[in-house]
XYZ file of C-alpha atoms in Angstrom:
605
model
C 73.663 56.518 153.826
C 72.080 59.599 152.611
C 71.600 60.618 149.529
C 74.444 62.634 147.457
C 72.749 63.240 143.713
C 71.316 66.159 143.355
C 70.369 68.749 140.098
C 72.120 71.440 139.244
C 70.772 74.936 139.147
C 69.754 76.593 135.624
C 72.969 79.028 135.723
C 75.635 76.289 136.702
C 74.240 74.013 133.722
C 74.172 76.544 131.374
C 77.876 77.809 132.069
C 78.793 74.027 131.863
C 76.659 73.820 128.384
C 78.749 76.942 126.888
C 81.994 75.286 127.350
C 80.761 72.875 124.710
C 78.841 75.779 122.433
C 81.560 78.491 123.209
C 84.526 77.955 122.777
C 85.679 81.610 121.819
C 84.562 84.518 120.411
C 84.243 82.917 116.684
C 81.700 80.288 118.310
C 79.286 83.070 119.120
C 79.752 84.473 115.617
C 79.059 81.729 114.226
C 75.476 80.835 116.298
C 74.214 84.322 115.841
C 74.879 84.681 111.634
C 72.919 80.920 111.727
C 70.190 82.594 113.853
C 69.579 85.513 111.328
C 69.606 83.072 108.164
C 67.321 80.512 109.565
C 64.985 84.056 110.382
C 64.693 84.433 106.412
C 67.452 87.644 106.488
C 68.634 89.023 103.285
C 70.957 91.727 104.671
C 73.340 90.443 107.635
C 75.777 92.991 109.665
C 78.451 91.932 111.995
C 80.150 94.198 114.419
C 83.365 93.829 116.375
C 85.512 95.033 119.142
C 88.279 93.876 120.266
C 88.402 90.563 118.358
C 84.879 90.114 119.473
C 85.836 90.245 123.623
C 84.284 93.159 124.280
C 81.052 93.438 121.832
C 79.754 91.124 118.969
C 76.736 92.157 117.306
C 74.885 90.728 114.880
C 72.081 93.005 112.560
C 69.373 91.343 110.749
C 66.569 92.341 108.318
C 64.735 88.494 109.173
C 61.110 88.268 110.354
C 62.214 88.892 113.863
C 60.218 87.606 117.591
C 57.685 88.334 119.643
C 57.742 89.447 123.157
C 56.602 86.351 124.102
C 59.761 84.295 121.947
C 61.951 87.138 122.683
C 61.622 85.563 126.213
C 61.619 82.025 125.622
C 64.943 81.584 123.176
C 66.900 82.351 125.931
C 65.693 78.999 127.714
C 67.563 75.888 127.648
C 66.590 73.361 124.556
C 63.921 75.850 123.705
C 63.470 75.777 120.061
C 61.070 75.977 116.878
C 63.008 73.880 114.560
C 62.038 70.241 116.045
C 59.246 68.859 117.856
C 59.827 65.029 118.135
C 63.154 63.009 117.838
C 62.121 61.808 114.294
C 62.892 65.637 113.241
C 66.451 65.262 113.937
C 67.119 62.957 110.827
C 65.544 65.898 108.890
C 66.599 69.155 109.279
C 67.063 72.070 106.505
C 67.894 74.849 109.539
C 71.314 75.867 110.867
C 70.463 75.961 114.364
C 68.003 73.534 116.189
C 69.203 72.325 119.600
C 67.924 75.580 121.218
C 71.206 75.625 123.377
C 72.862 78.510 122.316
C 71.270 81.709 123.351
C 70.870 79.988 126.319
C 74.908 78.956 126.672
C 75.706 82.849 125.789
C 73.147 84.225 127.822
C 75.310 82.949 131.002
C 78.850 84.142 130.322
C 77.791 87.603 129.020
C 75.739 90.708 129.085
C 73.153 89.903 126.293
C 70.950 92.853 124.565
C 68.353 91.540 122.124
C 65.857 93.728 119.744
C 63.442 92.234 117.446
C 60.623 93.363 116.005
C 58.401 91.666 113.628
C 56.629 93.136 110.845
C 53.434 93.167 111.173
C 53.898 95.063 115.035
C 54.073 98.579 115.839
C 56.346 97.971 118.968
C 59.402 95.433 119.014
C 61.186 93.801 122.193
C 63.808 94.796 124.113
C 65.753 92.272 126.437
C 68.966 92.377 128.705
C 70.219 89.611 130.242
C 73.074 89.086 132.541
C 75.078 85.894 133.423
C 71.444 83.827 132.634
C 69.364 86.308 134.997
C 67.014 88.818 133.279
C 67.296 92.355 134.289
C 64.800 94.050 132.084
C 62.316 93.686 129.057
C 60.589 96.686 127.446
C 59.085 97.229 124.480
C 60.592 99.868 122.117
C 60.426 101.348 118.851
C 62.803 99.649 116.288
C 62.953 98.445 112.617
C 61.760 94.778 111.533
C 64.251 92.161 111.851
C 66.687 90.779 114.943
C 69.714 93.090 116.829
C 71.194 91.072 119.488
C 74.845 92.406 120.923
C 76.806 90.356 123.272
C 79.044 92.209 125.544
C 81.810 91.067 128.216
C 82.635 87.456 126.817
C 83.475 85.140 129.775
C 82.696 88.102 132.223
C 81.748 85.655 134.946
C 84.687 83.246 133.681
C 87.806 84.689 134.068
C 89.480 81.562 133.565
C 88.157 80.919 130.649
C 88.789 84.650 129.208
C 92.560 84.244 129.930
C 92.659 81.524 127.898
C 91.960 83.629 124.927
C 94.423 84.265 122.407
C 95.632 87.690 121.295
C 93.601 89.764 119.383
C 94.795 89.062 115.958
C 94.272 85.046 116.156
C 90.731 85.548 117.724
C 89.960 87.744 114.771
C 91.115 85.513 112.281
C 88.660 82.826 113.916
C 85.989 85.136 113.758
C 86.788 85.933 109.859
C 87.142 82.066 109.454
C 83.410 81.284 110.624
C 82.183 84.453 108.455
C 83.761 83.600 105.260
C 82.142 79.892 105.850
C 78.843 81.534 106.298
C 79.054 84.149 103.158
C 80.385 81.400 100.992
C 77.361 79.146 101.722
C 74.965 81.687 100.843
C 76.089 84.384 98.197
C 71.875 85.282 98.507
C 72.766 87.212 101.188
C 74.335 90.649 102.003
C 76.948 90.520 104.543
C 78.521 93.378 105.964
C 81.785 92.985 108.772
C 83.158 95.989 110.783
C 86.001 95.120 113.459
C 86.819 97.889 115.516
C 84.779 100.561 113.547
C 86.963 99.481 110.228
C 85.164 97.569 107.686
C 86.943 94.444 106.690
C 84.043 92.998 104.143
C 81.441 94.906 102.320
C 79.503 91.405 100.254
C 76.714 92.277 97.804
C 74.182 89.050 96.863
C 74.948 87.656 93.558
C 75.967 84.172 92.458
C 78.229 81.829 93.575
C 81.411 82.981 91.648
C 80.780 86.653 92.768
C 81.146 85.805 96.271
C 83.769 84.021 95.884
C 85.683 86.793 93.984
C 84.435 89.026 96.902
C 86.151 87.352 99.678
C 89.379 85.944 98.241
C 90.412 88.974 96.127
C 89.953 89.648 91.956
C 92.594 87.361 91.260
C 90.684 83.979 92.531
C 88.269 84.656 89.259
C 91.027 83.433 86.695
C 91.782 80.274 89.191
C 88.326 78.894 89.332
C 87.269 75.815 87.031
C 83.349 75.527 87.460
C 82.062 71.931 89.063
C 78.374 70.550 87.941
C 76.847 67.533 88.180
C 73.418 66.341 89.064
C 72.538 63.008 90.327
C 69.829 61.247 91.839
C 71.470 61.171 95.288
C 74.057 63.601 95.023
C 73.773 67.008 93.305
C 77.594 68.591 93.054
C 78.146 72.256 91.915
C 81.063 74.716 92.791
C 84.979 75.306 91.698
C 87.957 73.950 92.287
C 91.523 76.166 91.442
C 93.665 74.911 88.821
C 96.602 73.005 89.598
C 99.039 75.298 89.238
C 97.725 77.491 91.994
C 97.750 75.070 94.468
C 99.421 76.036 97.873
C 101.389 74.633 100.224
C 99.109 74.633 103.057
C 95.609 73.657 103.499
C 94.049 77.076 103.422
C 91.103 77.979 101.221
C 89.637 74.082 101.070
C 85.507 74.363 101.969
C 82.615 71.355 101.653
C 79.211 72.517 101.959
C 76.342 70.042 102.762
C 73.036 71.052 101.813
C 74.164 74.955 102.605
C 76.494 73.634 105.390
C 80.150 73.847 106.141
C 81.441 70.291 107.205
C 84.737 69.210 107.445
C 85.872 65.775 106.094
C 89.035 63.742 105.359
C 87.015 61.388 103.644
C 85.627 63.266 100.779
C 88.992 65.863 100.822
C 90.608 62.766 99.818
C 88.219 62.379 96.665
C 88.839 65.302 95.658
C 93.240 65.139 96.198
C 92.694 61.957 94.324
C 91.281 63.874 91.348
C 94.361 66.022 91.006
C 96.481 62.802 90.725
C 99.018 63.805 88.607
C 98.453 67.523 88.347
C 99.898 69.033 91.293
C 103.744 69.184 93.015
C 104.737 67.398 95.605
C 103.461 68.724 99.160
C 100.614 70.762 97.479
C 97.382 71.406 97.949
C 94.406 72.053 95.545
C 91.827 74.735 96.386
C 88.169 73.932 96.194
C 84.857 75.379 97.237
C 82.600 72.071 96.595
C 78.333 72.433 97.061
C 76.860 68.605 98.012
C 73.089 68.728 98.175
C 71.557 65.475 99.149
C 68.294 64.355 101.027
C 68.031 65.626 104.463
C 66.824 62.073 105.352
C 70.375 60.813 104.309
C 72.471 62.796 106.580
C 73.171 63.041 110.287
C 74.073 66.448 111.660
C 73.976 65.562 115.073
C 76.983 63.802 115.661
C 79.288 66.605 116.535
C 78.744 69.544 118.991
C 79.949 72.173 116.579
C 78.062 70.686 113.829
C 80.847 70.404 111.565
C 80.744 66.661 111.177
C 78.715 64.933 109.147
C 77.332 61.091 109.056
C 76.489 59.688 105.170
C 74.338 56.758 104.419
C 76.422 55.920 101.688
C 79.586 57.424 101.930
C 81.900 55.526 99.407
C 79.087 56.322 96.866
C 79.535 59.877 97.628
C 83.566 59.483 97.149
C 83.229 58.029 93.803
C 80.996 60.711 92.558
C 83.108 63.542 93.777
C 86.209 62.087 92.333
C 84.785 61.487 88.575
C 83.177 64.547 88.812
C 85.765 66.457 89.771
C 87.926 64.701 87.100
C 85.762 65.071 84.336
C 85.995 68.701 84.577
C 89.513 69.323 84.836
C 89.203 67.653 81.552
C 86.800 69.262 79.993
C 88.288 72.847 80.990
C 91.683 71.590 79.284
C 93.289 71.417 82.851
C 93.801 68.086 82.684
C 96.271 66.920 80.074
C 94.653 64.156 77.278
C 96.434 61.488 75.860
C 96.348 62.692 72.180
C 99.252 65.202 73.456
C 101.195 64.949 70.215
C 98.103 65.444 68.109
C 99.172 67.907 64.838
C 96.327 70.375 64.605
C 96.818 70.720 60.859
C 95.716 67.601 60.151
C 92.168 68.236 61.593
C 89.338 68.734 59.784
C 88.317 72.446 59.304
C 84.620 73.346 60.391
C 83.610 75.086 57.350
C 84.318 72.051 55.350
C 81.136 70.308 53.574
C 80.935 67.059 51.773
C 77.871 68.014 49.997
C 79.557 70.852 48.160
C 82.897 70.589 48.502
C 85.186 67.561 46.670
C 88.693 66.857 47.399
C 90.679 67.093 44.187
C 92.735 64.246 43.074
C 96.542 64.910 43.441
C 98.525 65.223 39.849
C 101.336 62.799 38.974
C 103.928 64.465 36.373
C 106.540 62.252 35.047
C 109.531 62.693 33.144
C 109.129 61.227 29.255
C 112.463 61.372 28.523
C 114.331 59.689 31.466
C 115.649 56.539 30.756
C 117.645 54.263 33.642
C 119.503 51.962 31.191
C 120.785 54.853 29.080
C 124.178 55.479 30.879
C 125.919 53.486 33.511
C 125.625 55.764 36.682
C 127.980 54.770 38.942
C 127.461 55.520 43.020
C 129.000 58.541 44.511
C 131.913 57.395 46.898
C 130.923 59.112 50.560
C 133.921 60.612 51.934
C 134.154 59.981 55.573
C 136.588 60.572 58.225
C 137.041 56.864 59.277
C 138.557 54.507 56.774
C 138.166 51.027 57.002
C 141.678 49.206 56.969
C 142.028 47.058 53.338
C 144.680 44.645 55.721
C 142.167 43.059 58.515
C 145.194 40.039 58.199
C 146.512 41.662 61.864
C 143.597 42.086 63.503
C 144.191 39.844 66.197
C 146.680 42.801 67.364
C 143.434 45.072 68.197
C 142.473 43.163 71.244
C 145.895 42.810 71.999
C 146.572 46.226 72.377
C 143.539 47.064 74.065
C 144.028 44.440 76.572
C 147.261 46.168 77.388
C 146.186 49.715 77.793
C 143.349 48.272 80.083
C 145.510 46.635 82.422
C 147.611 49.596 82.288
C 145.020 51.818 83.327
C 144.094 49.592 86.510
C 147.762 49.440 87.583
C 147.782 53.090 87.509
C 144.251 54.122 89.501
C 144.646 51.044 92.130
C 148.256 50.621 92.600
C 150.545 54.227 91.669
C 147.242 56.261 92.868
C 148.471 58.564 95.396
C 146.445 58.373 99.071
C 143.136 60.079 99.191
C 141.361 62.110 101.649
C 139.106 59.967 103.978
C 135.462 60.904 103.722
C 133.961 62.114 106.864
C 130.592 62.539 105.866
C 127.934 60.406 104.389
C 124.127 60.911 102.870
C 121.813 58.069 103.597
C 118.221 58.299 101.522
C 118.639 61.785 100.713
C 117.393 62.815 104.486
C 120.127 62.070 107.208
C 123.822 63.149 106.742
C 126.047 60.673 109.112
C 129.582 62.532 110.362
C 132.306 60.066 111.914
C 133.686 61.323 115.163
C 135.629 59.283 117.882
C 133.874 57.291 119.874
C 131.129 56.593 116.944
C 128.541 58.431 114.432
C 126.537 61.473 114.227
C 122.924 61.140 112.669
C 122.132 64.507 111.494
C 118.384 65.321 110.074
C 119.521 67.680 106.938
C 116.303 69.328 106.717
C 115.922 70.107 110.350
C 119.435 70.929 111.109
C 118.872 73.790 108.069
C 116.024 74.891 109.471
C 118.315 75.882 112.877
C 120.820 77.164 110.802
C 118.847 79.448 109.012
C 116.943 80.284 112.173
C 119.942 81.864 113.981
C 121.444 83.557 111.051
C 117.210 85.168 110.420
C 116.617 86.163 113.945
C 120.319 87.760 114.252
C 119.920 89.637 110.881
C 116.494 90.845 112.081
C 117.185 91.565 115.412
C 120.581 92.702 115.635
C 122.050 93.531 112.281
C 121.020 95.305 109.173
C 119.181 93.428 107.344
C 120.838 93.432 103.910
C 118.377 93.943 101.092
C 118.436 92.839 97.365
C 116.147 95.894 94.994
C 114.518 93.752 92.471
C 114.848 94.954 89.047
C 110.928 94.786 88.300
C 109.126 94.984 91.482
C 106.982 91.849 91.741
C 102.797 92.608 92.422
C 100.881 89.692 94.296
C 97.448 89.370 95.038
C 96.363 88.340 98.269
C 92.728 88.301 99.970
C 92.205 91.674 101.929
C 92.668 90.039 105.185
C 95.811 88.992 104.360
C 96.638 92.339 102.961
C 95.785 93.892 106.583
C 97.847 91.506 108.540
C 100.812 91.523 105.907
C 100.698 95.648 106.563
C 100.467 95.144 110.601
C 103.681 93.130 110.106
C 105.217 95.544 107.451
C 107.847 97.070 110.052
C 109.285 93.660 110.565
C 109.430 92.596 107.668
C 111.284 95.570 106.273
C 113.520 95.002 109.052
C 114.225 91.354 107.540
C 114.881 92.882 104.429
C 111.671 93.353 102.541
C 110.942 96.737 100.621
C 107.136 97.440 99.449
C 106.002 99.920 96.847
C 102.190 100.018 96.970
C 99.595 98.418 99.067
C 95.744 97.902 97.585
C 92.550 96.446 98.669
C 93.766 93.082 97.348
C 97.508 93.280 96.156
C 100.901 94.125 97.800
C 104.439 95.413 95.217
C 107.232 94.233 96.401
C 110.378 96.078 95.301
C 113.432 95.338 97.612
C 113.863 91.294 99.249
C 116.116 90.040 101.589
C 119.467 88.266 100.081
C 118.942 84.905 101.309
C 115.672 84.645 99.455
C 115.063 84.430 96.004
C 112.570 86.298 93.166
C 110.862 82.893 92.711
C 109.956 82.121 96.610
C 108.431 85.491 97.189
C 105.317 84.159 96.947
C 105.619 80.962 98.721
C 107.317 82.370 101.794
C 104.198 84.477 102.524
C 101.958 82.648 102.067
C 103.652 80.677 104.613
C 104.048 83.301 107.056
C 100.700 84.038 107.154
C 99.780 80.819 107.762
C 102.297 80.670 110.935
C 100.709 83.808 111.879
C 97.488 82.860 111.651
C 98.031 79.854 113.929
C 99.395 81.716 116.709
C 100.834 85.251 117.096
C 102.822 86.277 120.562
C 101.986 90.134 121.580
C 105.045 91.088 122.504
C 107.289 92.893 119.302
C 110.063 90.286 119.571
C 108.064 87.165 119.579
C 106.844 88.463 116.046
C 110.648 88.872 115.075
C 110.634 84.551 116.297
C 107.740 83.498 114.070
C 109.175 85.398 110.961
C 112.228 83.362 111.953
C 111.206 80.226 112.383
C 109.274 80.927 109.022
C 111.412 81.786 106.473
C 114.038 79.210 108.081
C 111.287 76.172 107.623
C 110.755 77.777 104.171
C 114.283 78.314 102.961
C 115.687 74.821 104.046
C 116.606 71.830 102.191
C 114.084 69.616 102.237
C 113.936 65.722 102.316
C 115.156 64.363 99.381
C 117.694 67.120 98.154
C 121.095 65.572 96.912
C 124.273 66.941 99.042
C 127.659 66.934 98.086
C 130.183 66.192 99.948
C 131.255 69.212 100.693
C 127.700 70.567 101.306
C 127.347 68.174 104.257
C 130.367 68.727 105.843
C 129.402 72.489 105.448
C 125.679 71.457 107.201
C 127.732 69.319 109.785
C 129.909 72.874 110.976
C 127.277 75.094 110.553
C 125.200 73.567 112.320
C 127.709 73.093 115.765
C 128.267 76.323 115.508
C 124.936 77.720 116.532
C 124.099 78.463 119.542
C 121.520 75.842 119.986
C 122.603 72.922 117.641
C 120.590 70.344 119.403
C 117.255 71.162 118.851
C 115.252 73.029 115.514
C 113.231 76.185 115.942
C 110.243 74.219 116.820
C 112.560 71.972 119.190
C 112.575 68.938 117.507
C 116.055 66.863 117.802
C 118.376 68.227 115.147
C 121.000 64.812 115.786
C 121.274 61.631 117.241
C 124.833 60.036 118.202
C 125.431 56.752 118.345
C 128.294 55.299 120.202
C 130.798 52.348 119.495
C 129.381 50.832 122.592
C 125.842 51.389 121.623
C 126.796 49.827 117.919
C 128.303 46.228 119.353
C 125.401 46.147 120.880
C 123.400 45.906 118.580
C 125.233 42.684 117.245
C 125.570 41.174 120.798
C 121.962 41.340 121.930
């Protein structure tokens, strides 16, 4: 039998390696801003179009390559960082595989310029689909340019498999703001489609935050710091009470790293035991530094995993520490709650020249108890005891007889009632009796469909009625969110939403839609955004569906809300009256019906 194994060529292995490196245009974002830090940058620029399909480029001020490396990073596993296996277990680089100019290089058109500082000429290289078509040397400033053009070029598949636009861009902004947040050092500059989104100056830690999530993060943020011999902890978390309802702006950073992990998010929950509502979240942005020997970085393709030697040592650290300073910032509440501050000490008092004075007793000489007989005031009440207790036998008598009475007349002369129809079981399900057995009705998902129907009807085909607020309400939101809430702003006025004034990082509300109240303002957009952000259709009306399906998850009554009676059999007709009762707006089942049939059989099996 002959032989069937055989190696692959460079450019089919490298397209295969960039499905695991790129995965969209964010993934090439992210290995090019890692390139320029590990080359010493201290000014980064990132250029878009079109969410990053047609051109990202990435402008750095780092020591740059020679001809000679300008050649070789483009080969597979070709890298600087590591020379024996020993090096992987410790690393203080972003990149160090030496797979990912390579994995670019073969979906794209790839120009790099680099010049380092001590040349007079720099390097320029274009590469196409992992074949070289030219290298010159020109004249260009010190540092690294490298633009990649034509994502998935060679891949159509691949490229249709893109989202729209707006979701690739909020990838893109996703890896960024991990980047700038790990190193505040460094300048960062971001222009999407010749429109700057983020201008970031180098300053501290705090700054940078402020920078990306809008002025109003500074009065959140309670400072984190501890130092340990195998764990050194510095950063913020956000006070409890502005936590959020989704997991948005939660970030662990390992030795200058972003990492995701359950794990140590779960330290850090359990540190806001207590402190936050139900269904919250707390915000953090939490700096770990521990020895590089420690760690394992290798475990995950995108890097975003990390392996601890000791992990539950780790947990315990975060937790306290975390703890401890919600304390000590007076976010926490102490035990001593009912403490009078009058009675405390003041701080200019001094012992050595200052005596407490002993308290004066004054008596009265003359007064004499024995003088006069003083007899006791009589207290005038409106109850009077009775002098004759000789018939008090009669008492229980008489109250025996109005009790009996009273149960004669609410079991026996009662008049027939109306039969209940509907019933609430654990504050989730409503059951409605019908004729051949029992509806099971999910209350909170059943709302949701309600509330769908009446949203998308009032948007789409009716005026939406609007409610002018008496003070317009001003919230602050980061100035991403401000762009997308503004690309949306049509439809949402068409829902009923009126805005005053738009800003770099706040939006005035003036006008919102009946069905939503002053105190949800907040809380429904945040929410929206977040549905946005996971996926948004391109077509005008699919925007109209997520703002639906939105506010109706928003608005609804949620597990645990007490129902009359009345209020479920108002659910229960509501709900068959839509046009889709069967299913919620993100087709889960709405009700289950169980049958007489279906019941005996449950006591016959």
């Amino acid at each position: 039998m002959s032989d069937i194994i055989q190696l692959l060529p460079d450019h089919v292995a490298n397209q295969i390696a960039a499905g695991e490196v790129v995965q969209r245009p964010a993934s090439v974002v992210k290995e090019l801003l890692e390139n320029a830090i590990d080359a010493g940058a201290t000014s980064i620029k990132l250029l878009l179009k079109d969410a990053g399909k047609t051109l990202i480029q990435v402008i750095d001020d780092g020591k740059g390559m020679s001809a000679t490396d300008a050649r070789m990073c483009f080969e597979r596993h070709a890298t600087s960082k590591i020379q024996k296996a020993e090096d992987l277990f410790n690393l203080s680089t972003k990149g160090f595989r030496g797979e990912a100019l390579a994995s670019i290089a073969a979906i794209a058109h790839v120009e790099l310029k680099t010049k380092q500082e001590n040349e007079e000429l720099g390097s320029c290289l274009k590469i196409e689909g992992s074949k070289v078509v030219s290298q010159d040397f020109i004249s260009t400033s010190k540092g690294t340019s490298l633009a990649v053009k034509n994502l998935f070029y060679n891949i159509p598949a691949r490229r249709n498999f893109l989202k729209s636009d707006t979701v690739e861009t909020r990838h893109i902004i996703d890896e960024f703001q991990r980047v700038a947040l790990a190193h505040p050092d460094i300048a960062f500059l971001l222009h999407h489609n010749n429109n700057e989104v983020y201008h970031l100056k180098n300053g501290n830690l705090r700054q940078r935050i402020v920078a990306v999530f809008g002025t109003k993060m500074n009065e959140k943020l309670v400072p984190i710091n501890e130092q340990t011999d195998i764990l050194n902890i510095n950063g913020f978390v956000a006070k409890p009470e502005f936590s959020k309802r989704k997991r948005g702006e939660q970030f662990f950073f390992v030795n200058d790293r972003f990492i995701k992990s359950s794990y140590l998010n779960h330290a850090v929950v359990n540190a806001f035991d207590g402190l936050l509502e139900q269904g919250s979240h707390p915000s953090y942005f939490l700096y770990l530094t521990v020895p590089a020997n420690t760690i394992d970085i290798n475990i995950h393709p995108t890097k975003t995993e990390i392996k601890f030697d000791n992990e539950k040592a780790l947990y315990s650290m975060l937790r306290a520490t975390v703890k401890h300073s919600l304390g000590q910032y007076n976010v926490a509440p102490v035990l001593d709650f009912n403490r009078d501050a009058n009675l405390d000490t003041p701080y200019h008092f001094n012992k050595n020249n200052t005596k407490a004075s002993t308290p004066k007793i004054t008596v009265d000489p003359d007064f004499n108890p024995f003088k006069e007989d003083v007899k006791p005031k009589q207290i005038s009440s409106p109850y009077k005891r009775e002098q004759n207790t000789q018939s008090w036998e009669t008492l229980y008598t008489s109250v025996s007889n109005h009790q009996t009475e009273k149960q004669e007349e609410l079991f026996e002369n009662q008049p027939e009632t109306k039969t209940q129809k509907t019933f609430q079981i654990q504050r989730k399900y409503v059951m409605s009796l019908i004729k051949s057995g029992v509806v099971l009705i999910h209350q909170s998902l059943a709302h949701q469909r309600i509330l769908y129907e009446e949203f998308l009807e009032s948007i789409t085909v009716k005026e939406a009625n609007s409610q002018q607020l008496l003070f317009p309400v001003k919230i602050s939101f980061s100035s991403q969110e401000i762009e997308m809430i503004y690309t949306i702003k049509t439809e949402l006025e068409n829902a009923g939403f009126s805005f005053d004034e738009f800003t770099k990082d706040s939006v005035t509300i003036k006008g919102i839609p009946v069905s939503v109240t002053e105190s949800k303002i907040t809380i429904i957009l945040e929410e929206l955004l977040n549905d946005i952000n996971l996926e948004v259709p391109d077509t005008s009306f699919s925007h109209f569906d997520v703002m639906a399906k939105s506010f109706a998850k928003t608005l609804s009554i949620k597990t645990g809300t007490q129902l009359s009676e009345q209020e479920q059999e108002s659910l229960v007709n509501n709900l068959f009256s839509c046009k889709e009762p069967t299913v919620s707006p993100t087709g889960k089942a709405t009700f289950k019906t169980l049958t007489l049939n279906e019941i005996d059989n449950l006591f016959n099996s």
